[in-house]
Amino acid sequence: MLSLRGMWCFLKSGQMGLVRRLERTSTELYRVCFLARAGELGLLQKLGTDGASLAETGLALEIGADRHPALEALLDLGVTLKELDLKNGRYRLKGFLAKALAKDTNDSWRAMASEVSGLHVACVAAAPGGESDARRLAEMTAAFSSVIARSSRTLEPVLTAVTRELVPGNGPFRLLEVGCGSGVYVAAALRRNPKATAVAVERVPEVAEKAAASLREEGFADRFRMVNDDVRELSFDREFDLITLHNNIYYFLEAERPDLLVRLRSWLKPGGRLAVTTVCQGGGGPFSRVLMLWSTVTADAGSLPSPDGFAKMLTQAGFAGVRTQPLFPGEAYTLFTGENPA
């Protein structure tokens, strides 16, 4: 009777709708967290279409028997979320997202799930932040460098098309990519033009190493040079036809961007171009808003630029023919270009 009375009081309080709505919303957060962890562990790939028992999964993932209770709890969470299925003691992929993220071709989206569940959630939890939060988030961002390099490839179709527009199909051409990440756009440029050469700058050692290995594997060993350093510490001659910064202008503080742009222009040949792609202020969906939040609560990060403000900054740095071009419907994602005057 007491339990029934308690349930009646709970229903009468009017909180049932709140509980159900919060439960549904939390479920989607747990789904992203589960998929992120399962993807990074290799769990989704190991289950495949045939599935595996708890013991087989632990063996495949090299997880000791003492951690099997935690592994089982993780698998059962996947079942509850309907991303996995359990029949006759064997776990199998079931949900659309689990099946999609198990594919090797969707590694960038596995990384995106990890970035959202790890770094983005931490940014929201830290807001509006303070000095200790800012330093902690900067350390987290550095730790996520390899994940971010992978997740940035979700934009590969768009930025590959941009690369094809910026790089001519033939003739001598020299590219400098600042913050090359996975090196995918350096590779796109070198594939586009068989006479092109490139300098790829990446300050995170493990990211630079992986990018260089990938470029060598593709047969570009004699056409690129990897520089593992911060571009602020480098100097080049007036030697480049194109300098690109994809998805990284917010790693530079607003106060240092004018000098950076002037230095980059000094490395361009007369008529050479600078191209910057970035999410901007003032538009877009949740992803753009979270990136804006990250830029305001993380130490040593610069705020996202505004389209008009950054275009003006390029002009003030001496670039001519400055243009802004929205690249992605629904998001404030923009390509800025400017030329070094002859």
Short mmCIF file of C-alpha atoms in Angstrom, two decimals:
data_model
loop_
_atom_site.label_atom_id
_atom_site.label_comp_id
_atom_site.label_asym_id
_atom_site.label_seq_id
_atom_site.Cartn_x
_atom_site.Cartn_y
_atom_site.Cartn_z
CA MET A 1 0.00 0.00 0.00
CA LEU A 2 2.83 2.37 0.87
CA SER A 3 4.50 1.82 -2.50
CA LEU A 4 1.22 2.42 -4.34
CA ARG A 5 0.58 5.53 -2.28
CA GLY A 6 4.09 6.73 -2.99
CA MET A 7 3.63 6.15 -6.71
CA TRP A 8 0.34 8.01 -6.64
CA CYS A 9 1.96 10.96 -4.88
CA PHE A 10 4.75 10.97 -7.47
CA LEU A 11 2.27 10.95 -10.34
CA LYS A 12 0.22 13.64 -8.68
CA SER A 13 3.30 15.86 -8.30
CA GLY A 14 3.38 16.28 -12.07
CA GLN A 15 7.05 15.29 -12.36
CA MET A 16 6.54 12.17 -14.49
CA GLY A 17 6.76 14.17 -17.71
CA LEU A 18 10.01 15.77 -16.54
CA VAL A 19 11.49 12.38 -15.63
CA ARG A 20 10.58 10.83 -18.97
CA ARG A 21 11.88 13.78 -21.00
CA LEU A 22 15.17 13.87 -19.08
CA GLU A 23 15.52 10.10 -19.42
CA ARG A 24 15.08 10.28 -23.21
CA THR A 25 17.59 13.12 -23.48
CA SER A 26 20.11 11.38 -21.21
CA THR A 27 19.76 8.22 -23.29
CA GLU A 28 21.08 10.03 -26.37
CA LEU A 29 24.05 11.35 -24.39
CA TYR A 30 24.77 7.85 -23.08
CA ARG A 31 24.47 6.54 -26.65
CA VAL A 32 27.20 8.89 -27.90
CA CYS A 33 29.40 8.03 -24.90
CA PHE A 34 28.92 4.30 -25.42
CA LEU A 35 29.62 4.47 -29.15
CA ALA A 36 32.68 6.63 -28.57
CA ARG A 37 34.17 4.23 -26.04
CA ALA A 38 33.21 1.13 -28.00
CA GLY A 39 34.71 2.64 -31.14
CA GLU A 40 38.00 3.61 -29.50
CA LEU A 41 38.32 0.18 -27.86
CA GLY A 42 37.77 -1.51 -31.21
CA LEU A 43 34.73 -3.22 -29.73
CA LEU A 44 32.39 -2.36 -32.60
CA GLN A 45 34.86 -3.63 -35.17
CA LYS A 46 35.54 -6.86 -33.24
CA LEU A 47 31.86 -7.76 -32.89
CA GLY A 48 31.28 -7.41 -36.64
CA THR A 49 28.42 -9.38 -38.09
CA ASP A 50 29.13 -12.71 -36.38
CA GLY A 51 29.16 -11.34 -32.86
CA ALA A 52 31.12 -12.69 -29.90
CA SER A 53 30.66 -13.93 -26.37
CA LEU A 54 31.92 -12.01 -23.36
CA ALA A 55 35.00 -14.22 -23.10
CA GLU A 56 35.74 -13.95 -26.83
CA THR A 57 35.34 -10.18 -26.73
CA GLY A 58 37.68 -9.88 -23.76
CA LEU A 59 40.27 -12.04 -25.51
CA ALA A 60 40.01 -10.08 -28.77
CA LEU A 61 40.40 -6.76 -26.96
CA GLU A 62 43.13 -8.10 -24.64
CA ILE A 63 41.07 -7.30 -21.55
CA GLY A 64 41.92 -9.46 -18.55
CA ALA A 65 39.36 -11.62 -16.77
CA ASP A 66 39.48 -9.31 -13.73
CA ARG A 67 37.95 -6.56 -15.92
CA HIS A 68 35.27 -8.75 -17.49
CA PRO A 69 32.54 -7.52 -15.10
CA ALA A 70 33.14 -3.94 -16.32
CA LEU A 71 33.29 -5.12 -19.95
CA GLU A 72 30.01 -6.98 -19.47
CA ALA A 73 28.41 -3.87 -17.98
CA LEU A 74 29.59 -1.84 -21.00
CA LEU A 75 28.17 -4.44 -23.39
CA ASP A 76 24.88 -4.54 -21.52
CA LEU A 77 24.65 -0.76 -21.74
CA GLY A 78 24.94 -1.17 -25.51
CA VAL A 79 22.13 -3.71 -25.42
CA THR A 80 19.91 -1.40 -23.35
CA LEU A 81 20.58 1.39 -25.85
CA LYS A 82 19.61 -1.04 -28.65
CA GLU A 83 22.98 -0.54 -30.34
CA LEU A 84 23.89 -4.17 -29.53
CA ASP A 85 21.87 -7.36 -29.39
CA LEU A 86 22.41 -10.32 -27.06
CA LYS A 87 21.24 -13.79 -28.10
CA ASN A 88 22.45 -17.16 -26.87
CA GLY A 89 25.28 -15.52 -24.96
CA ARG A 90 26.64 -13.66 -28.01
CA TYR A 91 26.72 -9.89 -28.51
CA ARG A 92 26.08 -8.55 -32.01
CA LEU A 93 25.80 -5.15 -33.62
CA LYS A 94 22.18 -4.01 -33.92
CA GLY A 95 21.74 -0.24 -34.11
CA PHE A 96 22.30 1.89 -37.19
CA LEU A 97 25.02 3.95 -35.53
CA ALA A 98 26.87 0.92 -34.15
CA LYS A 99 26.90 -0.72 -37.58
CA ALA A 100 27.93 2.51 -39.31
CA LEU A 101 30.74 3.34 -36.88
CA ALA A 102 32.10 -0.21 -37.11
CA LYS A 103 33.15 0.49 -40.71
CA ASP A 104 36.77 1.49 -41.29
CA THR A 105 35.62 4.21 -43.69
CA ASN A 106 33.84 5.97 -40.81
CA ASP A 107 36.84 6.38 -38.50
CA SER A 108 36.44 10.17 -38.60
CA TRP A 109 32.92 9.82 -37.16
CA ARG A 110 34.14 7.46 -34.44
CA ALA A 111 36.66 10.16 -33.54
CA MET A 112 33.91 12.79 -33.60
CA ALA A 113 31.89 10.74 -31.10
CA SER A 114 34.98 10.62 -28.86
CA GLU A 115 35.55 14.35 -29.19
CA VAL A 116 31.92 15.11 -28.34
CA SER A 117 31.69 12.73 -25.37
CA GLY A 118 35.07 13.67 -23.97
CA LEU A 119 36.13 17.20 -24.83
CA HIS A 120 32.82 18.88 -25.72
CA VAL A 121 31.00 17.59 -22.63
CA ALA A 122 33.91 18.75 -20.47
CA CYS A 123 33.70 22.25 -22.00
CA VAL A 124 30.00 22.54 -21.24
CA ALA A 125 30.56 21.21 -17.72
CA ALA A 126 33.32 23.78 -17.10
CA ALA A 127 31.43 26.87 -18.36
CA PRO A 128 31.70 29.73 -17.63
CA GLY A 129 35.06 28.54 -16.38
CA GLY A 130 37.95 30.01 -14.48
CA GLU A 131 41.74 29.85 -14.57
CA SER A 132 42.00 26.27 -13.30
CA ASP A 133 39.25 25.11 -15.67
CA ALA A 134 40.92 26.92 -18.57
CA ARG A 135 44.25 25.18 -17.97
CA ARG A 136 42.61 21.79 -17.48
CA LEU A 137 40.72 22.16 -20.78
CA ALA A 138 43.91 23.21 -22.56
CA GLU A 139 45.57 20.02 -21.30
CA MET A 140 42.56 17.97 -22.37
CA THR A 141 42.63 19.57 -25.83
CA ALA A 142 46.31 18.66 -26.19
CA ALA A 143 45.55 15.10 -25.11
CA PHE A 144 42.79 14.94 -27.73
CA SER A 145 45.09 16.15 -30.55
CA SER A 146 45.14 12.81 -32.38
CA VAL A 147 41.37 12.43 -31.99
CA ILE A 148 40.78 15.96 -33.31
CA ALA A 149 43.05 15.28 -36.30
CA ARG A 150 40.88 12.28 -37.12
CA SER A 151 37.52 13.93 -36.43
CA SER A 152 38.37 16.91 -38.63
CA ARG A 153 38.21 14.53 -41.59
CA THR A 154 34.41 14.62 -41.32
CA LEU A 155 34.78 17.76 -43.45
CA GLU A 156 36.97 15.99 -46.00
CA PRO A 157 34.45 16.06 -48.88
CA VAL A 158 34.04 19.83 -48.52
CA LEU A 159 37.70 20.68 -48.03
CA THR A 160 38.87 18.32 -50.77
CA ALA A 161 36.64 20.26 -53.16
CA VAL A 162 38.12 23.51 -51.81
CA THR A 163 41.63 22.14 -52.40
CA ARG A 164 40.79 21.29 -55.99
CA GLU A 165 39.62 24.88 -56.53
CA LEU A 166 42.73 26.39 -54.97
CA VAL A 167 45.37 24.14 -56.57
CA PRO A 168 45.83 24.16 -60.36
CA GLY A 169 45.86 20.83 -62.16
CA ASN A 170 49.37 21.22 -63.59
CA GLY A 171 52.52 23.30 -63.50
CA PRO A 172 55.01 24.04 -60.70
CA PHE A 173 53.16 24.90 -57.50
CA ARG A 174 54.30 25.15 -53.88
CA LEU A 175 51.98 24.73 -50.88
CA LEU A 176 52.42 25.47 -47.18
CA GLU A 177 49.83 23.83 -44.93
CA VAL A 178 49.76 25.21 -41.38
CA GLY A 179 48.45 22.64 -38.92
CA CYS A 180 48.22 19.78 -41.40
CA GLY A 181 46.58 17.31 -39.00
CA SER A 182 46.18 14.00 -40.79
CA GLY A 183 47.79 15.42 -43.93
CA VAL A 184 44.77 14.54 -46.04
CA TYR A 185 44.58 17.95 -47.77
CA VAL A 186 48.30 18.01 -48.51
CA ALA A 187 47.76 14.64 -50.19
CA ALA A 188 44.76 16.01 -52.10
CA ALA A 189 46.88 18.89 -53.41
CA LEU A 190 49.72 16.59 -54.47
CA ARG A 191 47.31 14.24 -56.22
CA ARG A 192 45.67 17.20 -57.93
CA ASN A 193 48.92 18.50 -59.42
CA PRO A 194 51.77 16.07 -60.23
CA LYS A 195 54.27 18.97 -60.21
CA ALA A 196 53.18 20.39 -56.86
CA THR A 197 55.38 20.25 -53.76
CA ALA A 198 54.43 20.98 -50.16
CA VAL A 199 55.66 21.88 -46.71
CA ALA A 200 53.39 20.51 -43.98
CA VAL A 201 53.61 22.09 -40.52
CA GLU A 202 52.22 20.23 -37.50
CA ARG A 203 53.22 21.02 -33.93
CA VAL A 204 51.96 17.80 -32.25
CA PRO A 205 54.68 15.15 -32.68
CA GLU A 206 52.50 12.04 -32.88
CA VAL A 207 50.10 13.73 -35.31
CA ALA A 208 53.00 14.91 -37.49
CA GLU A 209 54.51 11.43 -37.48
CA LYS A 210 51.26 9.78 -38.58
CA ALA A 211 50.64 12.36 -41.29
CA ALA A 212 54.17 11.98 -42.67
CA ALA A 213 53.86 8.19 -42.69
CA SER A 214 50.55 8.42 -44.55
CA LEU A 215 52.01 10.79 -47.16
CA ARG A 216 55.02 8.54 -47.67
CA GLU A 217 52.80 5.49 -48.06
CA GLU A 218 50.90 7.30 -50.80
CA GLY A 219 54.15 7.79 -52.73
CA PHE A 220 54.80 11.49 -51.99
CA ALA A 221 58.09 11.08 -50.09
CA ASP A 222 60.06 13.26 -52.53
CA ARG A 223 57.35 15.93 -52.86
CA PHE A 224 56.71 17.04 -49.29
CA ARG A 225 58.59 18.06 -46.15
CA MET A 226 57.10 17.64 -42.69
CA VAL A 227 58.00 20.31 -40.12
CA ASN A 228 57.15 19.33 -36.55
CA ASP A 229 57.05 22.79 -34.97
CA ASP A 230 54.84 25.75 -34.12
CA VAL A 231 54.44 28.02 -37.14
CA ARG A 232 55.09 31.01 -34.85
CA GLU A 233 58.66 29.78 -34.47
CA LEU A 234 59.33 29.31 -38.20
CA SER A 235 60.58 31.47 -41.03
CA PHE A 236 60.39 30.91 -44.78
CA ASP A 237 61.39 32.76 -47.92
CA ARG A 238 58.83 34.26 -50.30
CA GLU A 239 58.35 30.82 -51.87
CA PHE A 240 54.73 29.67 -51.67
CA ASP A 241 51.89 29.89 -54.18
CA LEU A 242 49.33 28.92 -51.53
CA ILE A 243 49.22 28.85 -47.73
CA THR A 244 46.31 27.09 -46.03
CA LEU A 245 45.01 26.98 -42.46
CA HIS A 246 42.11 24.57 -42.09
CA ASN A 247 40.13 24.54 -38.84
CA ASN A 248 42.84 26.01 -36.64
CA ILE A 249 42.77 29.82 -36.64
CA TYR A 250 41.15 29.62 -33.18
CA TYR A 251 44.37 28.14 -31.81
CA PHE A 252 45.84 31.64 -32.23
CA LEU A 253 44.82 34.43 -29.85
CA GLU A 254 42.99 37.36 -31.44
CA ALA A 255 45.83 39.72 -30.47
CA GLU A 256 48.45 37.69 -32.34
CA ARG A 257 46.46 37.10 -35.53
CA PRO A 258 47.35 40.41 -37.27
CA ASP A 259 51.09 39.74 -36.97
CA LEU A 260 50.59 36.12 -37.98
CA LEU A 261 48.74 37.14 -41.15
CA VAL A 262 51.45 39.65 -42.06
CA ARG A 263 54.13 36.97 -41.63
CA LEU A 264 52.19 34.48 -43.73
CA ARG A 265 51.81 37.06 -46.49
CA SER A 266 55.58 37.62 -46.45
CA TRP A 267 56.05 33.93 -47.35
CA LEU A 268 53.78 34.13 -50.40
CA LYS A 269 55.00 34.81 -53.90
CA PRO A 270 53.48 37.89 -55.56
CA GLY A 271 49.99 36.80 -56.54
CA GLY A 272 50.09 33.88 -54.09
CA ARG A 273 47.02 33.17 -51.98
CA LEU A 274 46.15 32.53 -48.36
CA ALA A 275 43.13 30.33 -47.60
CA VAL A 276 41.62 30.00 -44.12
CA THR A 277 38.64 27.78 -43.28
CA THR A 278 36.92 28.07 -39.93
CA VAL A 279 33.67 28.00 -38.04
CA CYS A 280 32.68 31.61 -37.36
CA GLN A 281 30.66 33.49 -34.78
CA GLY A 282 27.04 34.34 -35.24
CA GLY A 283 25.41 31.28 -36.72
CA GLY A 284 25.25 27.52 -37.05
CA GLY A 285 23.89 24.76 -34.87
CA PRO A 286 25.02 23.17 -31.60
CA PHE A 287 28.43 22.12 -32.91
CA SER A 288 29.35 25.70 -33.83
CA ARG A 289 28.06 26.93 -30.46
CA VAL A 290 30.09 24.34 -28.54
CA LEU A 291 33.22 25.26 -30.51
CA MET A 292 32.57 28.89 -29.61
CA LEU A 293 32.22 27.84 -25.97
CA TRP A 294 35.48 25.87 -26.16
CA SER A 295 37.26 28.93 -27.57
CA THR A 296 36.11 31.08 -24.63
CA VAL A 297 36.78 28.68 -21.73
CA THR A 298 40.09 27.11 -22.84
CA ALA A 299 43.46 28.65 -22.02
CA ASP A 300 45.54 29.88 -25.00
CA ALA A 301 42.59 29.54 -27.39
CA GLY A 302 41.33 32.44 -29.46
CA SER A 303 37.68 33.23 -29.99
CA LEU A 304 36.06 32.23 -33.26
CA PRO A 305 36.37 35.04 -35.80
CA SER A 306 33.42 36.96 -37.17
CA PRO A 307 33.15 36.89 -40.99
CA ASP A 308 33.32 40.66 -41.40
CA GLY A 309 35.95 41.13 -38.72
CA PHE A 310 38.33 38.52 -40.08
CA ALA A 311 37.91 39.75 -43.67
CA LYS A 312 38.82 43.23 -42.44
CA MET A 313 41.85 41.83 -40.61
CA LEU A 314 43.07 40.17 -43.81
CA THR A 315 42.76 43.46 -45.68
CA GLN A 316 44.63 45.31 -42.93
CA ALA A 317 47.40 42.67 -43.15
CA GLY A 318 47.91 43.66 -46.77
CA PHE A 319 45.92 41.02 -48.62
CA ALA A 320 44.06 42.04 -51.75
CA GLY A 321 40.85 40.66 -53.23
CA VAL A 322 39.68 39.30 -49.89
CA ARG A 323 36.67 37.02 -50.26
CA THR A 324 34.42 35.11 -47.83
CA GLN A 325 32.50 32.04 -48.94
CA PRO A 326 30.10 29.99 -46.75
CA LEU A 327 30.86 26.30 -47.20
CA PHE A 328 28.36 24.27 -45.21
CA PRO A 329 24.57 24.75 -45.03
CA GLY A 330 23.29 25.17 -41.50
CA GLU A 331 26.72 25.89 -40.00
CA ALA A 332 28.73 29.11 -39.85
CA TYR A 333 31.61 27.45 -41.71
CA THR A 334 33.49 29.84 -43.99
CA LEU A 335 36.37 29.96 -46.47
CA PHE A 336 38.43 33.18 -46.45
CA THR A 337 40.86 33.88 -49.27
CA GLY A 338 43.19 36.76 -50.02
CA GLU A 339 46.05 37.44 -52.43
CA ASN A 340 49.52 38.84 -51.89
CA PRO A 341 49.63 41.85 -54.22
CA ALA A 342 52.25 41.84 -56.94
#
